[in-house]
């Protein structure tokens, strides 16, 4: 996929148009291969405050559908959210921008393709394996359609969060901005 195809998928004409929840969900939930360079080219020109807000909203939305018994998975998703938002807020440095693009791409692939959630129907004990994205969509649909499932997120818990280092100046600048 090239830049123009990605923009078409996201329903934008330029990175400045990347400002809606739907833009982020289309990016993170896309089944197609998107080269890292194309993701980097997009996010380097997206408004960072908007991107941080969209990431917070996106993770809040999907977290609403994580079953209560999956506390470990809920905590992992919150850590991923904090990591991505932290990278966005400190993306003035080139190396952090590179890490952000890599982490968004890695999350996207894990969330939409590589993860496996065991979903067991309560009604007939039928077991299905779905990506994390699709399992959370099923959890959303339970409220509408009534089909109930038990979800086993245990194989998704091995997502490694890369640590990144914030300079003292970044911490001080963030604190000043909040005040």
PDB file of N, CA and C in Angstrom, residues 26-105:
ATOM      1  N   UNK A  26      -9.615   3.057  11.388  1.00  0.00           N
ATOM      2  CA  UNK A  26      -9.339   2.499  10.057  1.00  0.00           C
ATOM      3  C   UNK A  26      -7.869   2.113   9.930  1.00  0.00           C
ATOM      4  N   UNK A  27      -6.978   2.917  10.490  1.00  0.00           N
ATOM      5  CA  UNK A  27      -5.552   2.607  10.444  1.00  0.00           C
ATOM      6  C   UNK A  27      -5.230   1.364  11.278  1.00  0.00           C
ATOM      7  N   UNK A  28      -5.708   1.334  12.516  1.00  0.00           N
ATOM      8  CA  UNK A  28      -5.351   0.241  13.424  1.00  0.00           C
ATOM      9  C   UNK A  28      -6.055  -1.068  13.103  1.00  0.00           C
ATOM     10  N   UNK A  29      -7.175  -1.008  12.412  1.00  0.00           N
ATOM     11  CA  UNK A  29      -7.956  -2.212  12.144  1.00  0.00           C
ATOM     12  C   UNK A  29      -7.839  -2.705  10.705  1.00  0.00           C
ATOM     13  N   UNK A  30      -6.953  -2.112   9.952  1.00  0.00           N
ATOM     14  CA  UNK A  30      -6.775  -2.464   8.548  1.00  0.00           C
ATOM     15  C   UNK A  30      -6.140  -3.849   8.410  1.00  0.00           C
ATOM     16  N   UNK A  31      -6.705  -4.659   7.519  1.00  0.00           N
ATOM     17  CA  UNK A  31      -6.159  -5.988   7.247  1.00  0.00           C
ATOM     18  C   UNK A  31      -5.006  -5.967   6.249  1.00  0.00           C
ATOM     19  N   UNK A  32      -4.943  -4.918   5.460  1.00  0.00           N
ATOM     20  CA  UNK A  32      -3.935  -4.848   4.408  1.00  0.00           C
ATOM     21  C   UNK A  32      -2.553  -4.520   4.974  1.00  0.00           C
ATOM     22  N   UNK A  33      -1.541  -4.960   4.253  1.00  0.00           N
ATOM     23  CA  UNK A  33      -0.167  -4.638   4.618  1.00  0.00           C
ATOM     24  C   UNK A  33       0.091  -3.157   4.364  1.00  0.00           C
ATOM     25  N   UNK A  34       0.595  -2.482   5.380  1.00  0.00           N
ATOM     26  CA  UNK A  34       0.969  -1.075   5.239  1.00  0.00           C
ATOM     27  C   UNK A  34       2.450  -0.982   5.594  1.00  0.00           C
ATOM     28  N   UNK A  35       3.288  -0.606   4.652  1.00  0.00           N
ATOM     29  CA  UNK A  35       4.714  -0.496   4.963  1.00  0.00           C
ATOM     30  C   UNK A  35       4.958   0.520   6.075  1.00  0.00           C
ATOM     31  N   UNK A  36       5.934   0.228   6.892  1.00  0.00           N
ATOM     32  CA  UNK A  36       6.306   1.106   7.997  1.00  0.00           C
ATOM     33  C   UNK A  36       6.546   2.532   7.510  1.00  0.00           C
ATOM     34  N   UNK A  37       7.206   2.674   6.384  1.00  0.00           N
ATOM     35  CA  UNK A  37       7.541   3.993   5.860  1.00  0.00           C
ATOM     36  C   UNK A  37       6.293   4.826   5.577  1.00  0.00           C
ATOM     37  N   UNK A  38       5.223   4.169   5.155  1.00  0.00           N
ATOM     38  CA  UNK A  38       3.977   4.863   4.857  1.00  0.00           C
ATOM     39  C   UNK A  38       3.322   5.328   6.161  1.00  0.00           C
ATOM     40  N   UNK A  39       3.372   4.490   7.170  1.00  0.00           N
ATOM     41  CA  UNK A  39       2.838   4.881   8.489  1.00  0.00           C
ATOM     42  C   UNK A  39       3.646   6.050   9.038  1.00  0.00           C
ATOM     43  N   UNK A  40       4.964   5.959   8.941  1.00  0.00           N
ATOM     44  CA  UNK A  40       5.827   7.033   9.435  1.00  0.00           C
ATOM     45  C   UNK A  40       5.531   8.348   8.714  1.00  0.00           C
ATOM     46  N   UNK A  41       5.400   8.286   7.391  1.00  0.00           N
ATOM     47  CA  UNK A  41       5.122   9.495   6.611  1.00  0.00           C
ATOM     48  C   UNK A  41       3.796  10.125   7.026  1.00  0.00           C
ATOM     49  N   UNK A  42       2.829   9.303   7.371  1.00  0.00           N
ATOM     50  CA  UNK A  42       1.543   9.836   7.826  1.00  0.00           C
ATOM     51  C   UNK A  42       1.672  10.496   9.193  1.00  0.00           C
ATOM     52  N   UNK A  43       2.161   9.750  10.177  1.00  0.00           N
ATOM     53  CA  UNK A  43       2.099  10.260  11.552  1.00  0.00           C
ATOM     54  C   UNK A  43       3.070  11.401  11.827  1.00  0.00           C
ATOM     55  N   UNK A  44       4.124  11.516  11.025  1.00  0.00           N
ATOM     56  CA  UNK A  44       5.054  12.621  11.278  1.00  0.00           C
ATOM     57  C   UNK A  44       4.399  13.966  11.022  1.00  0.00           C
ATOM     58  N   UNK A  45       3.346  13.987  10.198  1.00  0.00           N
ATOM     59  CA  UNK A  45       2.668  15.233   9.876  1.00  0.00           C
ATOM     60  C   UNK A  45       1.282  15.367  10.508  1.00  0.00           C
ATOM     61  N   UNK A  46       0.876  14.381  11.292  1.00  0.00           N
ATOM     62  CA  UNK A  46      -0.405  14.460  11.994  1.00  0.00           C
ATOM     63  C   UNK A  46      -0.224  15.324  13.241  1.00  0.00           C
ATOM     64  N   UNK A  47      -1.242  16.115  13.588  1.00  0.00           N
ATOM     65  CA  UNK A  47      -1.196  16.913  14.802  1.00  0.00           C
ATOM     66  C   UNK A  47      -1.070  15.978  16.007  1.00  0.00           C
ATOM     67  N   UNK A  48      -0.023  16.193  16.795  1.00  0.00           N
ATOM     68  CA  UNK A  48       0.298  15.254  17.884  1.00  0.00           C
ATOM     69  C   UNK A  48      -0.717  15.304  19.022  1.00  0.00           C
ATOM     70  N   UNK A  49      -1.233  16.464  19.336  1.00  0.00           N
ATOM     71  CA  UNK A  49      -2.252  16.536  20.390  1.00  0.00           C
ATOM     72  C   UNK A  49      -3.513  15.791  19.970  1.00  0.00           C
ATOM     73  N   UNK A  50      -3.877  15.929  18.729  1.00  0.00           N
ATOM     74  CA  UNK A  50      -5.039  15.211  18.201  1.00  0.00           C
ATOM     75  C   UNK A  50      -4.792  13.714  18.224  1.00  0.00           C
ATOM     76  N   UNK A  51      -3.604  13.287  17.809  1.00  0.00           N
ATOM     77  CA  UNK A  51      -3.281  11.863  17.805  1.00  0.00           C
ATOM     78  C   UNK A  51      -3.311  11.294  19.211  1.00  0.00           C
ATOM     79  N   UNK A  52      -2.769  12.008  20.185  1.00  0.00           N
ATOM     80  CA  UNK A  52      -2.800  11.541  21.575  1.00  0.00           C
ATOM     81  C   UNK A  52      -4.240  11.399  22.063  1.00  0.00           C
ATOM     82  N   UNK A  53      -5.084  12.384  21.740  1.00  0.00           N
ATOM     83  CA  UNK A  53      -6.488  12.323  22.135  1.00  0.00           C
ATOM     84  C   UNK A  53      -7.200  11.144  21.466  1.00  0.00           C
ATOM     85  N   UNK A  54      -6.929  10.941  20.175  1.00  0.00           N
ATOM     86  CA  UNK A  54      -7.557   9.832  19.454  1.00  0.00           C
ATOM     87  C   UNK A  54      -7.140   8.485  20.032  1.00  0.00           C
ATOM     88  N   UNK A  55      -5.854   8.346  20.362  1.00  0.00           N
ATOM     89  CA  UNK A  55      -5.388   7.089  20.963  1.00  0.00           C
ATOM     90  C   UNK A  55      -6.058   6.846  22.304  1.00  0.00           C
ATOM     91  N   UNK A  56      -6.144   7.870  23.134  1.00  0.00           N
ATOM     92  CA  UNK A  56      -6.845   7.722  24.417  1.00  0.00           C
ATOM     93  C   UNK A  56      -8.286   7.282  24.208  1.00  0.00           C
ATOM     94  N   UNK A  57      -8.979   7.950  23.300  1.00  0.00           N
ATOM     95  CA  UNK A  57     -10.380   7.625  23.024  1.00  0.00           C
ATOM     96  C   UNK A  57     -10.528   6.209  22.467  1.00  0.00           C
ATOM     97  N   UNK A  58      -9.627   5.829  21.569  1.00  0.00           N
ATOM     98  CA  UNK A  58      -9.702   4.505  20.948  1.00  0.00           C
ATOM     99  C   UNK A  58      -9.535   3.417  22.007  1.00  0.00           C
ATOM    100  N   UNK A  59      -8.514   3.552  22.835  1.00  0.00           N
ATOM    101  CA  UNK A  59      -8.283   2.536  23.855  1.00  0.00           C
ATOM    102  C   UNK A  59      -9.390   2.523  24.905  1.00  0.00           C
ATOM    103  N   UNK A  60      -9.937   3.670  25.213  1.00  0.00           N
ATOM    104  CA  UNK A  60     -11.059   3.721  26.147  1.00  0.00           C
ATOM    105  C   UNK A  60     -12.256   2.982  25.558  1.00  0.00           C
ATOM    106  N   UNK A  61     -12.505   3.212  24.295  1.00  0.00           N
ATOM    107  CA  UNK A  61     -13.627   2.555  23.608  1.00  0.00           C
ATOM    108  C   UNK A  61     -13.467   1.035  23.611  1.00  0.00           C
ATOM    109  N   UNK A  62     -12.309   0.535  23.208  1.00  0.00           N
ATOM    110  CA  UNK A  62     -12.165  -0.920  23.145  1.00  0.00           C
ATOM    111  C   UNK A  62     -12.080  -1.524  24.543  1.00  0.00           C
ATOM    112  N   UNK A  63     -11.587  -0.780  25.507  1.00  0.00           N
ATOM    113  CA  UNK A  63     -11.498  -1.301  26.869  1.00  0.00           C
ATOM    114  C   UNK A  63     -12.873  -1.497  27.488  1.00  0.00           C
ATOM    115  N   UNK A  64     -13.852  -0.741  27.030  1.00  0.00           N
ATOM    116  CA  UNK A  64     -15.219  -0.895  27.539  1.00  0.00           C
ATOM    117  C   UNK A  64     -15.784  -2.282  27.248  1.00  0.00           C
ATOM    118  N   UNK A  65     -15.209  -2.984  26.286  1.00  0.00           N
ATOM    119  CA  UNK A  65     -15.740  -4.285  25.896  1.00  0.00           C
ATOM    120  C   UNK A  65     -14.868  -5.455  26.338  1.00  0.00           C
ATOM    121  N   UNK A  66     -13.854  -5.170  27.094  1.00  0.00           N
ATOM    122  CA  UNK A  66     -13.032  -6.250  27.650  1.00  0.00           C
ATOM    123  C   UNK A  66     -13.785  -6.819  28.841  1.00  0.00           C
ATOM    124  N   UNK A  67     -14.058  -8.118  28.832  1.00  0.00           N
ATOM    125  CA  UNK A  67     -14.807  -8.725  29.942  1.00  0.00           C
ATOM    126  C   UNK A  67     -14.102  -8.503  31.281  1.00  0.00           C
ATOM    127  N   UNK A  68     -14.887  -8.368  32.323  1.00  0.00           N
ATOM    128  CA  UNK A  68     -14.366  -8.095  33.652  1.00  0.00           C
ATOM    129  C   UNK A  68     -13.394  -9.133  34.167  1.00  0.00           C
ATOM    130  N   UNK A  69     -13.556 -10.373  33.757  1.00  0.00           N
ATOM    131  CA  UNK A  69     -12.660 -11.432  34.235  1.00  0.00           C
ATOM    132  C   UNK A  69     -11.296 -11.410  33.550  1.00  0.00           C
ATOM    133  N   UNK A  70     -11.110 -10.517  32.597  1.00  0.00           N
ATOM    134  CA  UNK A  70      -9.840 -10.410  31.874  1.00  0.00           C
ATOM    135  C   UNK A  70      -9.028  -9.219  32.389  1.00  0.00           C
ATOM    136  N   UNK A  71      -8.879  -9.132  33.699  1.00  0.00           N
ATOM    137  CA  UNK A  71      -8.206  -7.980  34.322  1.00  0.00           C
ATOM    138  C   UNK A  71      -6.770  -7.834  33.844  1.00  0.00           C
ATOM    139  N   UNK A  72      -6.037  -8.929  33.715  1.00  0.00           N
ATOM    140  CA  UNK A  72      -4.646  -8.849  33.259  1.00  0.00           C
ATOM    141  C   UNK A  72      -4.564  -8.269  31.848  1.00  0.00           C
ATOM    142  N   UNK A  73      -5.484  -8.676  31.004  1.00  0.00           N
ATOM    143  CA  UNK A  73      -5.502  -8.162  29.642  1.00  0.00           C
ATOM    144  C   UNK A  73      -5.890  -6.678  29.634  1.00  0.00           C
ATOM    145  N   UNK A  74      -6.847  -6.303  30.468  1.00  0.00           N
ATOM    146  CA  UNK A  74      -7.247  -4.899  30.589  1.00  0.00           C
ATOM    147  C   UNK A  74      -6.048  -4.041  30.984  1.00  0.00           C
ATOM    148  N   UNK A  75      -5.276  -4.511  31.947  1.00  0.00           N
ATOM    149  CA  UNK A  75      -4.086  -3.782  32.404  1.00  0.00           C
ATOM    150  C   UNK A  75      -3.063  -3.664  31.277  1.00  0.00           C
ATOM    151  N   UNK A  76      -2.866  -4.744  30.525  1.00  0.00           N
ATOM    152  CA  UNK A  76      -1.937  -4.704  29.390  1.00  0.00           C
ATOM    153  C   UNK A  76      -2.380  -3.656  28.376  1.00  0.00           C
ATOM    154  N   UNK A  77      -3.652  -3.628  28.043  1.00  0.00           N
ATOM    155  CA  UNK A  77      -4.135  -2.655  27.065  1.00  0.00           C
ATOM    156  C   UNK A  77      -3.942  -1.228  27.579  1.00  0.00           C
ATOM    157  N   UNK A  78      -4.113  -1.020  28.876  1.00  0.00           N
ATOM    158  CA  UNK A  78      -3.895   0.309  29.431  1.00  0.00           C
ATOM    159  C   UNK A  78      -2.419   0.687  29.355  1.00  0.00           C
ATOM    160  N   UNK A  79      -1.537  -0.266  29.589  1.00  0.00           N
ATOM    161  CA  UNK A  79      -0.098   0.018  29.462  1.00  0.00           C
ATOM    162  C   UNK A  79       0.275   0.352  28.026  1.00  0.00           C
ATOM    163  N   UNK A  80      -0.319  -0.353  27.076  1.00  0.00           N
ATOM    164  CA  UNK A  80      -0.063  -0.055  25.666  1.00  0.00           C
ATOM    165  C   UNK A  80      -0.544   1.362  25.348  1.00  0.00           C
ATOM    166  N   UNK A  81      -1.731   1.711  25.829  1.00  0.00           N
ATOM    167  CA  UNK A  81      -2.265   3.061  25.622  1.00  0.00           C
ATOM    168  C   UNK A  81      -1.307   4.106  26.184  1.00  0.00           C
ATOM    169  N   UNK A  82      -0.876   3.910  27.422  1.00  0.00           N
ATOM    170  CA  UNK A  82       0.030   4.870  28.053  1.00  0.00           C
ATOM    171  C   UNK A  82       1.345   4.989  27.287  1.00  0.00           C
ATOM    172  N   UNK A  83       1.849   3.865  26.812  1.00  0.00           N
ATOM    173  CA  UNK A  83       3.098   3.871  26.060  1.00  0.00           C
ATOM    174  C   UNK A  83       2.956   4.647  24.751  1.00  0.00           C
ATOM    175  N   UNK A  84       1.890   4.359  24.009  1.00  0.00           N
ATOM    176  CA  UNK A  84       1.693   5.045  22.727  1.00  0.00           C
ATOM    177  C   UNK A  84       1.442   6.537  22.921  1.00  0.00           C
ATOM    178  N   UNK A  85       0.613   6.882  23.893  1.00  0.00           N
ATOM    179  CA  UNK A  85       0.341   8.295  24.147  1.00  0.00           C
ATOM    180  C   UNK A  85       1.617   9.001  24.617  1.00  0.00           C
ATOM    181  N   UNK A  86       2.412   8.331  25.441  1.00  0.00           N
ATOM    182  CA  UNK A  86       3.681   8.905  25.880  1.00  0.00           C
ATOM    183  C   UNK A  86       4.619   9.155  24.722  1.00  0.00           C
ATOM    184  N   UNK A  87       4.662   8.221  23.790  1.00  0.00           N
ATOM    185  CA  UNK A  87       5.494   8.413  22.606  1.00  0.00           C
ATOM    186  C   UNK A  87       4.999   9.593  21.775  1.00  0.00           C
ATOM    187  N   UNK A  88       3.689   9.708  21.621  1.00  0.00           N
ATOM    188  CA  UNK A  88       3.135  10.823  20.844  1.00  0.00           C
ATOM    189  C   UNK A  88       3.501  12.149  21.497  1.00  0.00           C
ATOM    190  N   UNK A  89       3.330  12.226  22.798  1.00  0.00           N
ATOM    191  CA  UNK A  89       3.570  13.489  23.496  1.00  0.00           C
ATOM    192  C   UNK A  89       5.041  13.879  23.511  1.00  0.00           C
ATOM    193  N   UNK A  90       5.919  12.936  23.254  1.00  0.00           N
ATOM    194  CA  UNK A  90       7.354  13.220  23.248  1.00  0.00           C
ATOM    195  C   UNK A  90       7.963  13.010  21.874  1.00  0.00           C
ATOM    196  N   UNK A  91       7.154  13.141  20.848  1.00  0.00           N
ATOM    197  CA  UNK A  91       7.616  12.821  19.497  1.00  0.00           C
ATOM    198  C   UNK A  91       8.318  13.973  18.796  1.00  0.00           C
ATOM    199  N   UNK A  92       8.687  14.997  19.534  1.00  0.00           N
ATOM    200  CA  UNK A  92       9.449  16.091  18.915  1.00  0.00           C
ATOM    201  C   UNK A  92      10.829  15.603  18.474  1.00  0.00           C
ATOM    202  N   UNK A  93      11.336  14.597  19.166  1.00  0.00           N
ATOM    203  CA  UNK A  93      12.644  14.037  18.812  1.00  0.00           C
ATOM    204  C   UNK A  93      12.460  12.990  17.714  1.00  0.00           C
ATOM    205  N   UNK A  94      13.345  13.008  16.742  1.00  0.00           N
ATOM    206  CA  UNK A  94      13.258  12.109  15.584  1.00  0.00           C
ATOM    207  C   UNK A  94      13.244  10.641  16.001  1.00  0.00           C
ATOM    208  N   UNK A  95      14.101  10.264  16.961  1.00  0.00           N
ATOM    209  CA  UNK A  95      14.155   8.850  17.355  1.00  0.00           C
ATOM    210  C   UNK A  95      12.855   8.407  18.030  1.00  0.00           C
ATOM    211  N   UNK A  96      12.192   9.320  18.738  1.00  0.00           N
ATOM    212  CA  UNK A  96      10.913   8.978  19.364  1.00  0.00           C
ATOM    213  C   UNK A  96       9.842   8.828  18.286  1.00  0.00           C
ATOM    214  N   UNK A  97       9.883   9.664  17.257  1.00  0.00           N
ATOM    215  CA  UNK A  97       8.931   9.553  16.147  1.00  0.00           C
ATOM    216  C   UNK A  97       9.092   8.212  15.434  1.00  0.00           C
ATOM    217  N   UNK A  98      10.320   7.793  15.258  1.00  0.00           N
ATOM    218  CA  UNK A  98      10.585   6.481  14.653  1.00  0.00           C
ATOM    219  C   UNK A  98      10.006   5.383  15.538  1.00  0.00           C
ATOM    220  N   UNK A  99      10.241   5.470  16.853  1.00  0.00           N
ATOM    221  CA  UNK A  99       9.689   4.475  17.789  1.00  0.00           C
ATOM    222  C   UNK A  99       8.168   4.475  17.761  1.00  0.00           C
ATOM    223  N   UNK A 100       7.573   5.646  17.682  1.00  0.00           N
ATOM    224  CA  UNK A 100       6.110   5.747  17.630  1.00  0.00           C
ATOM    225  C   UNK A 100       5.560   5.034  16.402  1.00  0.00           C
ATOM    226  N   UNK A 101       6.137   5.287  15.248  1.00  0.00           N
ATOM    227  CA  UNK A 101       5.684   4.631  14.015  1.00  0.00           C
ATOM    228  C   UNK A 101       5.844   3.117  14.129  1.00  0.00           C
ATOM    229  N   UNK A 102       6.969   2.676  14.664  1.00  0.00           N
ATOM    230  CA  UNK A 102       7.200   1.238  14.832  1.00  0.00           C
ATOM    231  C   UNK A 102       6.187   0.622  15.792  1.00  0.00           C
ATOM    232  N   UNK A 103       5.915   1.310  16.903  1.00  0.00           N
ATOM    233  CA  UNK A 103       4.982   0.780  17.897  1.00  0.00           C
ATOM    234  C   UNK A 103       3.545   0.767  17.383  1.00  0.00           C
ATOM    235  N   UNK A 104       3.153   1.797  16.653  1.00  0.00           N
ATOM    236  CA  UNK A 104       1.813   1.795  16.064  1.00  0.00           C
ATOM    237  C   UNK A 104       1.659   0.647  15.072  1.00  0.00           C
ATOM    238  N   UNK A 105       2.681   0.434  14.261  1.00  0.00           N
ATOM    239  CA  UNK A 105       2.642  -0.652  13.289  1.00  0.00           C
ATOM    240  C   UNK A 105       2.622  -2.008  13.993  1.00  0.00           C
TER     241      UNK A 105
END
